[in-house]
Coordinates of C-alpha atoms in Angstrom, one line a residue:
M26 CA 28.8 -13.9 -16.9
F27 CA 26.1 -15.3 -19.2
G28 CA 22.9 -13.3 -19.4
Q29 CA 24.3 -10.2 -17.6
K30 CA 23.5 -8.0 -20.5
K31 CA 19.9 -9.3 -20.7
R32 CA 19.4 -8.7 -16.9
K33 CA 20.8 -5.2 -17.2
Q34 CA 18.5 -4.5 -20.1
Q35 CA 15.5 -5.8 -18.1
R36 CA 16.3 -3.7 -15.1
H37 CA 16.7 -0.6 -17.4
L38 CA 13.3 -1.4 -19.0
K39 CA 11.6 -1.9 -15.7
A40 CA 13.0 1.5 -14.4
L41 CA 11.9 3.2 -17.6
R42 CA 8.4 1.6 -17.4
S43 CA 8.1 2.7 -13.8
T44 CA 9.0 6.3 -14.8
Y45 CA 6.4 6.4 -17.5
D46 CA 3.8 4.7 -15.2
D47 CA 4.3 7.5 -12.7
Q48 CA 3.9 10.1 -15.4
L49 CA 0.7 8.3 -16.5
L50 CA -0.7 8.4 -13.0
A51 CA 0.1 12.1 -12.7
A52 CA -1.6 12.7 -16.0
I53 CA -4.7 10.8 -14.8
D54 CA -4.9 12.9 -11.6
A55 CA -4.6 16.1 -13.7
A56 CA -7.3 14.9 -16.2
K57 CA -9.6 14.0 -13.3
D58 CA -9.2 17.4 -11.7
N59 CA -9.8 19.1 -15.1
W60 CA -12.9 17.0 -15.7
D61 CA -14.3 17.7 -12.2
H62 CA -13.6 21.5 -12.7
A63 CA -15.4 21.4 -16.1
K64 CA -18.4 19.5 -14.5
Q65 CA -18.7 22.0 -11.6
T66 CA -18.4 25.0 -14.0
Q67 CA -21.2 23.5 -16.2
E68 CA -23.4 22.9 -13.2
A69 CA -22.8 26.3 -11.7
I70 CA -23.8 28.2 -14.9
A71 CA -27.5 28.3 -15.6
D72 CA -27.1 29.0 -19.3
T73 CA -24.6 26.5 -20.7
D74 CA -23.7 26.6 -24.4
N75 CA -22.7 23.9 -26.7
E76 CA -19.0 24.8 -26.4
M77 CA -19.0 24.3 -22.6
T78 CA -20.8 21.0 -23.0
A79 CA -18.3 19.9 -25.6
N80 CA -15.4 20.9 -23.4
T81 CA -16.8 18.9 -20.5
A82 CA -17.3 15.9 -22.7
L83 CA -13.8 16.2 -24.0
A84 CA -12.3 16.4 -20.5
R85 CA -14.3 13.3 -19.6
Q86 CA -13.0 11.4 -22.7
V87 CA -9.4 12.4 -22.0
Y88 CA -9.7 11.1 -18.4
L89 CA -11.4 7.8 -19.6
F90 CA -8.7 7.3 -22.3
L91 CA -5.9 7.7 -19.7
Y92 CA -7.7 5.5 -17.3
R93 CA -8.2 2.7 -19.8
E94 CA -4.5 3.0 -20.8
A95 CA -3.5 2.5 -17.1
R96 CA -5.8 -0.5 -16.9
R97 CA -4.3 -2.0 -20.0
R98 CA -0.8 -1.5 -18.7
N99 CA -1.8 -2.8 -15.3
V100 CA -0.6 0.3 -13.5
R101 CA -1.5 0.7 -9.8
S102 CA -1.3 3.8 -7.8
K103 CA 0.3 3.8 -4.3
H104 CA -1.8 6.7 -3.0
I105 CA -5.5 7.1 -2.5
A106 CA -7.1 9.7 -4.7
A107 CA -8.5 12.8 -3.0
T108 CA -11.9 12.1 -4.6
V109 CA -12.4 9.1 -2.3
F110 CA -12.5 11.4 0.7
Q111 CA -15.0 14.0 -0.5
D112 CA -17.6 15.1 2.1

């Protein structure tokens, strides 16, 4: 009776936060893959130019920005990243 509206709002906000947290984790995974690809490309090419170096640095900064945002929001992933199992 009393406080039902507040509890309903809190449940809605929790569900909304969970949705955006999942999207943030997906964006972090995509940014990590993009950064890894840029690093591998830069290492594979003998003559790298400034644009390639800048793109690699940009991919790194995007990943680090998303990672810091997840840390700030206290987001935890429920799966283990594929980078943990590299041979």
